[in-house]
Amino acid sequence: MKKLINTAESVVDDALNGMAAAHPTLRIRDRVVYRAEGPRRGKVGLVSGGGSGHEPLHAGFVGHGMLDAACPGEVFTSPVPDQIIDATRAVDGGAGVLHIVKNYTGDVLNFEMAAELVEGVDVASVLVDDDVAVQDSLYTAGRRGTGATLFVEKIAGALAEEGAPLARVAAVAGEVDDRSRSFGIALTSCTTPHAGKPTFDLPETDVELGIGIHGEPGRARVPMASARELAGIAMEAVHGDLPLRGDLLVMVNGMGGTPLMELYVVFAEVAAFVRGKGARVARSLVGNYVTSLDMQGFSVSICLLDDPLTRLWDAPVETPGLRWGR
Amino acid sequence: MKKLINTAESVVDDALNGMAAAHPTLRIRDRVVYRAEGPRRGKVGLVSGGGSGHEPLHAGFVGHGMLDAACPGEVFTSPVPDQIIDATRAVDGGAGVLHIVKNYTGDVLNFEMAAELVEGVDVASVLVDDDVAVQDSLYTAGRRGTGATLFVEKIAGALAEEGAPLARVAAVAGEVDDRSRSFGIALTSCTTPHAGKPTFDLPETDVELGIGIHGEPGRARVPMASARELAGIAMEAVHGDLPLRGDLLVMVNGMGGTPLMELYVVFAEVAAFVRGKGARVARSLVGNYVTSLDMQGFSVSICLLDDPLTRLWDAPVETPGLRWGR
Amino acid sequence: MDTDVLVAWFAETARLVHRERERLTDLDAAIGDADHGSNLDRGFSEVARALATSPPDTPAQVLATAGATLIRRVGGASGPLYGSVFRQMGKSLTSPVTLAGFAAAFEEGVVAAERLGKAALGDKTMVDALVPASRALALAVRDGVGVREAFEQAARAAADGAKATIPLQARKGRASYLGERSVGHEDPGAASAALLMAALATVVA
Amino acid sequence: MDTDVLVAWFAETARLVHRERERLTDLDAAIGDADHGSNLDRGFSEVARALATSPPDTPAQVLATAGATLIRRVGGASGPLYGSVFRQMGKSLTSPVTLAGFAAAFEEGVVAAERLGKAALGDKTMVDALVPASRALALAVRDGVGVREAFEQAARAAADGAKATIPLQARKGRASYLGERSVGHEDPGAASAALLMAALATVVA
Ligand SMILES: Nc1ncnc2c1ncn2[C@@H]1O[C@H](COP(=O)(O)OP(=O)(O)O)[C@@H](O)[C@H]1O
Ligand SMILES: Nc1ncnc2c1ncn2[C@@H]1O[C@H](COP(=O)(O)OP(=O)(O)O)[C@@H](O)[C@H]1O
Ligand SMILES: [Mg+2]
Ligand SMILES: [Mg+2]
Ligand SMILES: [Mg+2]
Ligand SMILES: [Mg+2]
């Protein structure tokens, strides 16, 4: 394993130093990434966070029209309550704070603890659980939060920027999650800096279906196939759970080590699938947005849009990882 | 080698289909990527191109404030004159067309042939050659064009958008090239879809210094080192050729397979180096912009800014790969 | 049992976790995200440091510091869960500390983690090692067994509980995403819980 | 020498390049960007197809089609360079085609490529195989050697020229970026030029 790091212990802080140096719109203090301009009076604050290694998620989505603060944990490890408490207090502009939490035991527990301990701030929480590879049953921790986290952060962020009250921002965030589904496929494992070796072994001949974003092995292993077939598997899984119809927001997301050229190849197949179901790609993203370190592979996320959601998606956003309209 | 492709033969067209499906602002015809809205009367047209596999360069930089057309060749293979001729004719708004050519024999020859054959269009050309790893001497094909191509395309694009005449757009494009330098380091080789195996073997213990963007081996191989040391090697090479001073545009660019987290780690070191030389990071980019398929590694590009160039860098741009101000 | 024994317990746990760090991470790689070893190594070394830097006056303070430090420094699922065990133990422990008092406080700590994580015995989590350890302590108290013997029984019960997670299909935590593929692997959190109890047996031996 | 021989030349070149595709790409991987085999395979198979689809009437047309097709379909450095060789040959060739006429036209084709690429003998490029081949043809004409023998000598000269690039340090093209590290490898373009001449020898054999 070769990585562009100084030490495995310092990688999160070193990367945050790089973010601070690169983005004057951010201010970073005690492992929390804030908008440099601070909270806006009367605006609902948005806080998210999770393990590091998913960049640009979440810290790269701090800025106008999206998050107010992000709490990066160690690599693939949820942040601790202290970070979340600091962030929640700091971004409160008097209108309360929404926690956007991906559904992982660690994220849920640490955000819950923080929400209990923070005082004097009105806190609501939305749980993102879009990954159709996981059954939502008594026998699992529930569906994982993956690519749709970006959709929730963007759309809730736009609504908060407009001055909507906390209950409404939380409700729409939940609605976005309800209308979104994802499925991921890995061609290779990732390697965490601490472990120093691939999390799982995947032979040249196989791929993992239904992976998360932490290098967890997937639900099944099948022989490597063409982009068309792999996109078909992912889209059937999504469509089987939430039938595609009408206007869609479609993201083909790279896991971190996948070249953009290949993601476009996948996107072409995904778009063809969508057309085949009589739905329409109304908005799209292609790139590395919700990653898993150096893993090669992709995930597809879709959201069933309606006019209000489309308007919020299109609203200006200015973050290191997502930017338009200003 | 596992790749998200259908066949090695169709990869370029498949990816272009994906681009077309993802970006309504683009129109793609006969392997040329155009702005959907077509040429603007009186505006200088900007055409670039080169082998595929460097995405988002060049096709991802077509749009308002940047390129008017991009000509993607086969993977790592310059486009053919026909593509360049088509593009040049189509984007001419009567004010002439600038060819932005990276200094590779193939790119130079094919653009030259096209410029000779296209008739009735005023064509100027700028050669990008920023890679300090290559000596510019009688004994080489001259310095390669790498990361600074993005700087040239962005700044010349902004100037063209303002309505500057061809000679001036070409002159400023040349000035940006003169003020820019790059150096790249690979942790792994890339694998082309056609070859199906890594272009070079690089043991776990070593890195290649002074690589280009086509998987060419570098100038030297040294033991793997920390991000700080590797950033230092790259920056010393740049600084030794063009001393850093004043306001800098600094890009830490991933080669395609490098996670963003690691690029931020490198950026922190690069920024520290810049400060150490008494210069200032005035503008920056961190991400995968000028890539080499799935290669892991990074390059640093710097440009000595002045006020006019900074203003042009800041001007609105709206392309799939680079977007701000609109 | 005094303050020193509890401090020694965490020092020994830190040593064991550091030594077994790679094994814990490997277990987590198989059915999770390959960070359990580094999470706990970071956490318990911080606990040991905190206890060494400002030595607590009471057994309850030792546990409170351990719980708060784990919550503040670990993150992930294991941070709040282990943190809750010790935080609750610190609240429940009465002084002077007897084996019965320790066993009761430990039981309450384990219940706190069960509540927080909503995991039951057999879900293939740390609970599968903690609950048997707690029961072993309760039995030892009932049977009037000595401290040393009691902790040895608890350590054995935890180790057996950890091994018993191997054939289970996970129903909680990250491993549950794997469905049937989680079968055949030892749960990393159960394995670390076994280390915790082994450390306890060592420091009173 | 008639139209058919030239058509056969390109058919045989296409066959050889396709067969040697991986070797050419491997040579390019060592000191370039690993695409020479696929570039020429794409190019010459297109030439063969174009010649088969609309058979040209004259030898000059064969060469013009080959040159234009390579320029239109290959890209990279080798497309314009090989394209120029044949385009210029097509312009220079007089009819009926004699060995002397062919040799002279080939010489002009090679000069066109040298001019375009600004490469000289010893720069470690295709020129290092093309120039010796051209000289061998000129000598054969001077010595009154037969066509078959002449083309065999040209093929041998090209093959020798290609091998002779191995110890050289590249001064042109992508391999020049490697500096001294380009030493010890055969130039892929010189290797493909040797195939081209071998094909010529075969079709008149
Ligand atoms: N809901 C839960 N209840 C009890 N223990 C749990 C629960 N979820 C996870 N665990 C324990 O946590 C361990 C994983 O810890 P760790 O790897 O540090 O955190 P993460 O899963 O967040 O990466 C699992 O092996 C399991 O024993
Ligand atoms: N300036 C030049 N003059 C003559 N031949 C050249 C020149 N530059 C490159 N070549 C030839 O082209 C070959 C490489 O062709 P190819 O791999 O198809 O193109 P590219 O280098 O653009 O990838 C080299 O091996 C060399 O023989
Ligand atoms: Mg974790
Ligand atoms: Mg090439
Ligand atoms: Mg874990
Ligand atoms: Mg090549």
mmCIF file of N, CA and C in Angstrom, chain C residues 1-18 40 43-49 51-52 56 58-67 70 81-91 93 97-99 101-110 129-130 133-134 137 147 150-152 154-156 158 191-205:
data_model
loop_
_atom_site.group_PDB
_atom_site.id
_atom_site.type_symbol
_atom_site.label_atom_id
_atom_site.label_comp_id
_atom_site.label_asym_id
_atom_site.label_seq_id
_atom_site.Cartn_x
_atom_site.Cartn_y
_atom_site.Cartn_z
ATOM 1 N N MET C 1 -11.098 -4.234 46.679
ATOM 2 C CA MET C 1 -10.748 -3.638 45.380
ATOM 3 C C MET C 1 -10.728 -2.123 45.510
ATOM 4 N N ASP C 2 -9.593 -1.556 45.125
ATOM 5 C CA ASP C 2 -9.482 -0.115 45.308
ATOM 6 C C ASP C 2 -9.237 0.580 43.969
ATOM 7 N N THR C 3 -9.033 1.878 44.100
ATOM 8 C CA THR C 3 -8.797 2.707 42.918
ATOM 9 C C THR C 3 -7.663 2.147 42.059
ATOM 10 N N ASP C 4 -6.589 1.753 42.702
ATOM 11 C CA ASP C 4 -5.421 1.275 41.961
ATOM 12 C C ASP C 4 -5.726 0.068 41.079
ATOM 13 N N VAL C 5 -6.550 -0.818 41.604
ATOM 14 C CA VAL C 5 -6.873 -2.006 40.816
ATOM 15 C C VAL C 5 -7.605 -1.600 39.532
ATOM 16 N N LEU C 6 -8.503 -0.663 39.690
ATOM 17 C CA LEU C 6 -9.252 -0.241 38.501
ATOM 18 C C LEU C 6 -8.345 0.484 37.498
ATOM 19 N N VAL C 7 -7.449 1.315 38.033
ATOM 20 C CA VAL C 7 -6.486 1.983 37.145
ATOM 21 C C VAL C 7 -5.644 0.926 36.429
ATOM 22 N N ALA C 8 -5.223 -0.074 37.187
ATOM 23 C CA ALA C 8 -4.416 -1.143 36.593
ATOM 24 C C ALA C 8 -5.213 -1.908 35.529
ATOM 25 N N TRP C 9 -6.507 -2.068 35.816
ATOM 26 C CA TRP C 9 -7.378 -2.746 34.832
ATOM 27 C C TRP C 9 -7.302 -2.024 33.468
ATOM 28 N N PHE C 10 -7.419 -0.705 33.490
ATOM 29 C CA PHE C 10 -7.415 0.020 32.217
ATOM 30 C C PHE C 10 -6.024 0.054 31.593
ATOM 31 N N ALA C 11 -4.998 0.091 32.442
ATOM 32 C CA ALA C 11 -3.639 0.044 31.893
ATOM 33 C C ALA C 11 -3.411 -1.290 31.184
ATOM 34 N N GLU C 12 -3.869 -2.355 31.816
ATOM 35 C CA GLU C 12 -3.686 -3.682 31.232
ATOM 36 C C GLU C 12 -4.551 -3.834 29.975
ATOM 37 N N THR C 13 -5.770 -3.303 30.029
ATOM 38 C CA THR C 13 -6.613 -3.345 28.829
ATOM 39 C C THR C 13 -5.931 -2.602 27.672
ATOM 40 N N ALA C 14 -5.383 -1.442 27.972
ATOM 41 C CA ALA C 14 -4.690 -0.663 26.934
ATOM 42 C C ALA C 14 -3.543 -1.474 26.341
ATOM 43 N N ARG C 15 -2.809 -2.179 27.226
ATOM 44 C CA ARG C 15 -1.682 -2.982 26.750
ATOM 45 C C ARG C 15 -2.159 -4.115 25.852
ATOM 46 N N LEU C 16 -3.197 -4.812 26.318
ATOM 47 C CA LEU C 16 -3.716 -5.948 25.544
ATOM 48 C C LEU C 16 -4.292 -5.498 24.200
ATOM 49 N N VAL C 17 -5.058 -4.413 24.246
ATOM 50 C CA VAL C 17 -5.675 -3.929 23.010
ATOM 51 C C VAL C 17 -4.601 -3.481 22.020
ATOM 52 N N HIS C 18 -3.572 -2.838 22.554
ATOM 53 C CA HIS C 18 -2.489 -2.422 21.658
ATOM 54 C C HIS C 18 -1.812 -3.639 21.033
ATOM 55 N N LEU C 40 -10.014 1.173 19.299
ATOM 56 C CA LEU C 40 -9.849 0.863 20.712
ATOM 57 C C LEU C 40 -8.435 1.155 21.206
ATOM 58 N N GLY C 43 -8.523 4.690 21.897
ATOM 59 C CA GLY C 43 -9.375 4.970 23.053
ATOM 60 C C GLY C 43 -8.747 4.568 24.379
ATOM 61 N N PHE C 44 -8.307 3.313 24.482
ATOM 62 C CA PHE C 44 -7.799 2.854 25.774
ATOM 63 C C PHE C 44 -6.433 3.450 26.088
ATOM 64 N N SER C 45 -5.639 3.772 25.091
ATOM 65 C CA SER C 45 -4.373 4.433 25.408
ATOM 66 C C SER C 45 -4.661 5.835 25.940
ATOM 67 N N GLU C 46 -5.697 6.482 25.425
ATOM 68 C CA GLU C 46 -6.114 7.779 25.978
ATOM 69 C C GLU C 46 -6.607 7.630 27.411
ATOM 70 N N VAL C 47 -7.357 6.555 27.660
ATOM 71 C CA VAL C 47 -7.848 6.312 29.009
ATOM 72 C C VAL C 47 -6.671 6.127 29.960
ATOM 73 N N ALA C 48 -5.724 5.291 29.557
ATOM 74 C CA ALA C 48 -4.568 5.035 30.413
ATOM 75 C C ALA C 48 -3.813 6.326 30.680
ATOM 76 N N ARG C 49 -3.657 7.143 29.617
ATOM 77 C CA ARG C 49 -2.947 8.410 29.766
ATOM 78 C C ARG C 49 -3.705 9.339 30.720
ATOM 79 N N LEU C 51 -5.766 8.584 33.068
ATOM 80 C CA LEU C 51 -5.702 8.092 34.451
ATOM 81 C C LEU C 51 -4.318 8.321 35.059
ATOM 82 N N ALA C 52 -3.292 8.271 34.209
ATOM 83 C CA ALA C 52 -1.935 8.488 34.704
ATOM 84 C C ALA C 52 -1.688 9.974 34.953
ATOM 85 N N PRO C 56 -7.319 9.590 39.618
ATOM 86 C CA PRO C 56 -8.592 9.801 40.315
ATOM 87 C C PRO C 56 -8.502 9.352 41.762
ATOM 88 N N THR C 58 -11.234 8.103 43.526
ATOM 89 C CA THR C 58 -12.140 7.013 43.879
ATOM 90 C C THR C 58 -12.306 6.058 42.704
ATOM 91 N N PRO C 59 -12.685 4.839 43.023
ATOM 92 C CA PRO C 59 -12.988 3.879 41.962
ATOM 93 C C PRO C 59 -14.038 4.425 40.992
ATOM 94 N N ALA C 60 -15.051 5.089 41.513
ATOM 95 C CA ALA C 60 -16.097 5.621 40.642
ATOM 96 C C ALA C 60 -15.523 6.636 39.669
ATOM 97 N N GLN C 61 -14.559 7.428 40.169
ATOM 98 C CA GLN C 61 -13.931 8.422 39.276
ATOM 99 C C GLN C 61 -13.121 7.766 38.167
ATOM 100 N N VAL C 62 -12.469 6.655 38.506
ATOM 101 C CA VAL C 62 -11.724 5.924 37.466
ATOM 102 C C VAL C 62 -12.662 5.549 36.335
ATOM 103 N N LEU C 63 -13.793 4.994 36.717
ATOM 104 C CA LEU C 63 -14.745 4.527 35.701
ATOM 105 C C LEU C 63 -15.352 5.697 34.929
ATOM 106 N N ALA C 64 -15.644 6.778 35.654
ATOM 107 C CA ALA C 64 -16.212 7.951 34.981
ATOM 108 C C ALA C 64 -15.229 8.510 33.959
ATOM 109 N N THR C 65 -13.956 8.590 34.357
ATOM 110 C CA THR C 65 -12.938 9.084 33.431
ATOM 111 C C THR C 65 -12.819 8.159 32.217
ATOM 112 N N ALA C 66 -12.792 6.861 32.489
ATOM 113 C CA ALA C 66 -12.673 5.903 31.374
ATOM 114 C C ALA C 66 -13.852 6.062 30.426
ATOM 115 N N GLY C 67 -15.059 6.116 30.987
ATOM 116 C CA GLY C 67 -16.244 6.229 30.140
ATOM 117 C C GLY C 67 -16.232 7.503 29.326
ATOM 118 N N LEU C 70 -13.498 7.446 26.570
ATOM 119 C CA LEU C 70 -13.843 6.606 25.413
ATOM 120 C C LEU C 70 -14.881 7.315 24.543
ATOM 121 N N LEU C 81 -20.582 2.813 23.017
ATOM 122 C CA LEU C 81 -21.026 1.598 23.701
ATOM 123 C C LEU C 81 -20.125 1.277 24.878
ATOM 124 N N TYR C 82 -18.816 1.158 24.650
ATOM 125 C CA TYR C 82 -17.909 0.923 25.770
ATOM 126 C C TYR C 82 -17.956 2.099 26.743
ATOM 127 N N GLY C 83 -18.049 3.291 26.178
ATOM 128 C CA GLY C 83 -18.116 4.477 27.031
ATOM 129 C C GLY C 83 -19.296 4.394 27.990
ATOM 130 N N SER C 84 -20.425 3.940 27.479
ATOM 131 C CA SER C 84 -21.624 3.848 28.316
ATOM 132 C C SER C 84 -21.462 2.789 29.403
ATOM 133 N N VAL C 85 -20.815 1.686 29.066
ATOM 134 C CA VAL C 85 -20.586 0.647 30.071
ATOM 135 C C VAL C 85 -19.898 1.266 31.288
ATOM 136 N N PHE C 86 -18.790 1.996 31.027
ATOM 137 C CA PHE C 86 -17.996 2.488 32.164
ATOM 138 C C PHE C 86 -18.644 3.700 32.826
ATOM 139 N N ARG C 87 -19.284 4.536 32.011
ATOM 140 C CA ARG C 87 -19.956 5.690 32.598
ATOM 141 C C ARG C 87 -21.027 5.219 33.580
ATOM 142 N N GLN C 88 -21.804 4.228 33.122
ATOM 143 C CA GLN C 88 -22.866 3.708 33.980
ATOM 144 C C GLN C 88 -22.294 3.003 35.204
ATOM 145 N N MET C 89 -21.230 2.214 34.980
ATOM 146 C CA MET C 89 -20.579 1.545 36.116
ATOM 147 C C MET C 89 -20.155 2.554 37.170
ATOM 148 N N GLY C 90 -19.581 3.669 36.687
ATOM 149 C CA GLY C 90 -19.108 4.705 37.606
ATOM 150 C C GLY C 90 -20.257 5.275 38.412
ATOM 151 N N LYS C 91 -21.414 5.417 37.778
ATOM 152 C CA LYS C 91 -22.579 5.947 38.493
ATOM 153 C C LYS C 91 -23.109 4.929 39.502
ATOM 154 N N LEU C 93 -21.488 2.276 40.938
ATOM 155 C CA LEU C 93 -20.584 1.661 41.893
ATOM 156 C C LEU C 93 -20.688 2.342 43.272
ATOM 157 N N VAL C 97 -15.698 -0.756 47.504
ATOM 158 C CA VAL C 97 -16.015 -1.678 46.412
ATOM 159 C C VAL C 97 -15.851 -3.124 46.872
ATOM 160 N N THR C 98 -16.940 -3.846 46.771
ATOM 161 C CA THR C 98 -16.895 -5.283 47.027
ATOM 162 C C THR C 98 -17.076 -6.011 45.712
ATOM 163 N N LEU C 99 -16.848 -7.308 45.709
ATOM 164 C CA LEU C 99 -17.080 -8.074 44.473
ATOM 165 C C LEU C 99 -18.542 -7.964 44.079
ATOM 166 N N GLY C 101 -20.632 -5.563 44.784
ATOM 167 C CA GLY C 101 -20.890 -4.211 44.281
ATOM 168 C C GLY C 101 -20.358 -4.049 42.869
ATOM 169 N N PHE C 102 -19.149 -4.570 42.640
ATOM 170 C CA PHE C 102 -18.560 -4.484 41.306
ATOM 171 C C PHE C 102 -19.437 -5.231 40.298
ATOM 172 N N ALA C 103 -19.851 -6.428 40.665
ATOM 173 C CA ALA C 103 -20.668 -7.249 39.757
ATOM 174 C C ALA C 103 -21.968 -6.542 39.424
ATOM 175 N N ALA C 104 -22.576 -5.918 40.430
ATOM 176 C CA ALA C 104 -23.850 -5.223 40.190
ATOM 177 C C ALA C 104 -23.647 -4.017 39.281
ATOM 178 N N ALA C 105 -22.583 -3.271 39.535
ATOM 179 C CA ALA C 105 -22.310 -2.095 38.707
ATOM 180 C C ALA C 105 -21.995 -2.514 37.273
ATOM 181 N N PHE C 106 -21.219 -3.582 37.154
ATOM 182 C CA PHE C 106 -20.888 -4.081 35.805
ATOM 183 C C PHE C 106 -22.160 -4.471 35.072
ATOM 184 N N GLU C 107 -23.042 -5.149 35.776
ATOM 185 C CA GLU C 107 -24.326 -5.547 35.187
ATOM 186 C C GLU C 107 -25.077 -4.311 34.675
ATOM 187 N N GLU C 108 -25.084 -3.261 35.491
ATOM 188 C CA GLU C 108 -25.797 -2.053 35.044
ATOM 189 C C GLU C 108 -25.105 -1.406 33.846
ATOM 190 N N GLY C 109 -23.790 -1.478 33.842
ATOM 191 C CA GLY C 109 -23.042 -0.957 32.690
ATOM 192 C C GLY C 109 -23.392 -1.711 31.418
ATOM 193 N N VAL C 110 -23.448 -3.017 31.541
ATOM 194 C CA VAL C 110 -23.762 -3.831 30.361
ATOM 195 C C VAL C 110 -25.186 -3.534 29.890
ATOM 196 N N ALA C 129 -20.294 -11.127 24.526
ATOM 197 C CA ALA C 129 -19.213 -11.421 25.474
ATOM 198 C C ALA C 129 -19.483 -10.765 26.821
ATOM 199 N N LEU C 130 -20.092 -9.581 26.797
ATOM 200 C CA LEU C 130 -20.306 -8.837 28.042
ATOM 201 C C LEU C 130 -21.359 -9.494 28.922
ATOM 202 N N ALA C 133 -20.113 -12.568 30.702
ATOM 203 C CA ALA C 133 -19.158 -12.162 31.733
ATOM 204 C C ALA C 133 -19.912 -11.657 32.961
ATOM 205 N N SER C 134 -20.934 -10.854 32.701
ATOM 206 C CA SER C 134 -21.722 -10.305 33.801
ATOM 207 C C SER C 134 -22.423 -11.424 34.579
ATOM 208 N N LEU C 137 -20.008 -13.270 36.792
ATOM 209 C CA LEU C 137 -19.733 -12.520 38.026
ATOM 210 C C LEU C 137 -20.874 -12.699 39.027
ATOM 211 N N VAL C 147 -12.501 -13.092 44.632
ATOM 212 C CA VAL C 147 -12.369 -12.116 43.543
ATOM 213 C C VAL C 147 -11.590 -12.687 42.358
ATOM 214 N N ALA C 150 -13.469 -15.298 40.611
ATOM 215 C CA ALA C 150 -14.633 -14.696 39.958
ATOM 216 C C ALA C 150 -14.240 -14.042 38.638
ATOM 217 N N PHE C 151 -13.166 -13.284 38.684
ATOM 218 C CA PHE C 151 -12.746 -12.590 37.461
ATOM 219 C C PHE C 151 -12.218 -13.564 36.414
ATOM 220 N N GLU C 152 -11.617 -14.632 36.898
ATOM 221 C CA GLU C 152 -11.178 -15.646 35.928
ATOM 222 C C GLU C 152 -12.372 -16.287 35.224
ATOM 223 N N ALA C 154 -15.260 -14.901 34.817
ATOM 224 C CA ALA C 154 -15.840 -13.885 33.913
ATOM 225 C C ALA C 154 -15.036 -13.805 32.615
ATOM 226 N N ALA C 155 -13.713 -13.855 32.759
ATOM 227 C CA ALA C 155 -12.861 -13.785 31.566
ATOM 228 C C ALA C 155 -13.120 -14.981 30.664
ATOM 229 N N ARG C 156 -13.267 -16.143 31.279
ATOM 230 C CA ARG C 156 -13.527 -17.339 30.482
ATOM 231 C C ARG C 156 -14.889 -17.242 29.786
ATOM 232 N N ALA C 158 -16.461 -14.549 28.926
ATOM 233 C CA ALA C 158 -16.382 -13.568 27.837
ATOM 234 C C ALA C 158 -15.692 -14.173 26.621
ATOM 235 N N ALA C 191 -14.684 -9.844 20.655
ATOM 236 C CA ALA C 191 -13.286 -10.195 20.900
ATOM 237 C C ALA C 191 -12.624 -9.165 21.800
ATOM 238 N N SER C 192 -12.920 -7.891 21.595
ATOM 239 C CA SER C 192 -12.287 -6.880 22.452
ATOM 240 C C SER C 192 -12.880 -6.920 23.857
ATOM 241 N N ALA C 193 -14.164 -7.253 23.966
ATOM 242 C CA ALA C 193 -14.765 -7.390 25.296
ATOM 243 C C ALA C 193 -14.082 -8.526 26.068
ATOM 244 N N ALA C 194 -13.720 -9.570 25.351
ATOM 245 C CA ALA C 194 -13.010 -10.675 26.000
ATOM 246 C C ALA C 194 -11.647 -10.207 26.516
ATOM 247 N N LEU C 195 -10.987 -9.324 25.754
ATOM 248 C CA LEU C 195 -9.700 -8.773 26.220
ATOM 249 C C LEU C 195 -9.882 -7.961 27.495
ATOM 250 N N LEU C 196 -10.956 -7.190 27.510
ATOM 251 C CA LEU C 196 -11.257 -6.359 28.674
ATOM 252 C C LEU C 196 -11.376 -7.214 29.929
ATOM 253 N N MET C 197 -12.085 -8.341 29.816
ATOM 254 C CA MET C 197 -12.282 -9.202 30.974
ATOM 255 C C MET C 197 -10.995 -9.960 31.322
ATOM 256 N N ALA C 198 -10.215 -10.297 30.297
ATOM 257 C CA ALA C 198 -8.931 -10.952 30.549
ATOM 258 C C ALA C 198 -8.026 -10.021 31.338
ATOM 259 N N ALA C 199 -8.070 -8.737 30.985
ATOM 260 C CA ALA C 199 -7.243 -7.751 31.686
ATOM 261 C C ALA C 199 -7.632 -7.680 33.153
ATOM 262 N N LEU C 200 -8.915 -7.760 33.422
ATOM 263 C CA LEU C 200 -9.404 -7.703 34.796
ATOM 264 C C LEU C 200 -8.871 -8.892 35.593
ATOM 265 N N ALA C 201 -8.935 -10.075 34.985
ATOM 266 C CA ALA C 201 -8.441 -11.274 35.655
ATOM 267 C C ALA C 201 -6.949 -11.144 35.941
ATOM 268 N N THR C 202 -6.235 -10.545 34.976
ATOM 269 C CA THR C 202 -4.778 -10.417 35.152
ATOM 270 C C THR C 202 -4.427 -9.512 36.332
ATOM 271 N N VAL C 203 -5.116 -8.384 36.440
ATOM 272 C CA VAL C 203 -4.681 -7.413 37.450
ATOM 273 C C VAL C 203 -4.998 -7.840 38.876
ATOM 274 N N VAL C 204 -5.919 -8.781 39.037
ATOM 275 C CA VAL C 204 -6.157 -9.273 40.404
ATOM 276 C C VAL C 204 -5.435 -10.597 40.660
ATOM 277 N N ALA C 205 -4.757 -11.116 39.634
ATOM 278 C CA ALA C 205 -4.110 -12.426 39.765
ATOM 279 C C ALA C 205 -2.869 -12.322 40.650
#
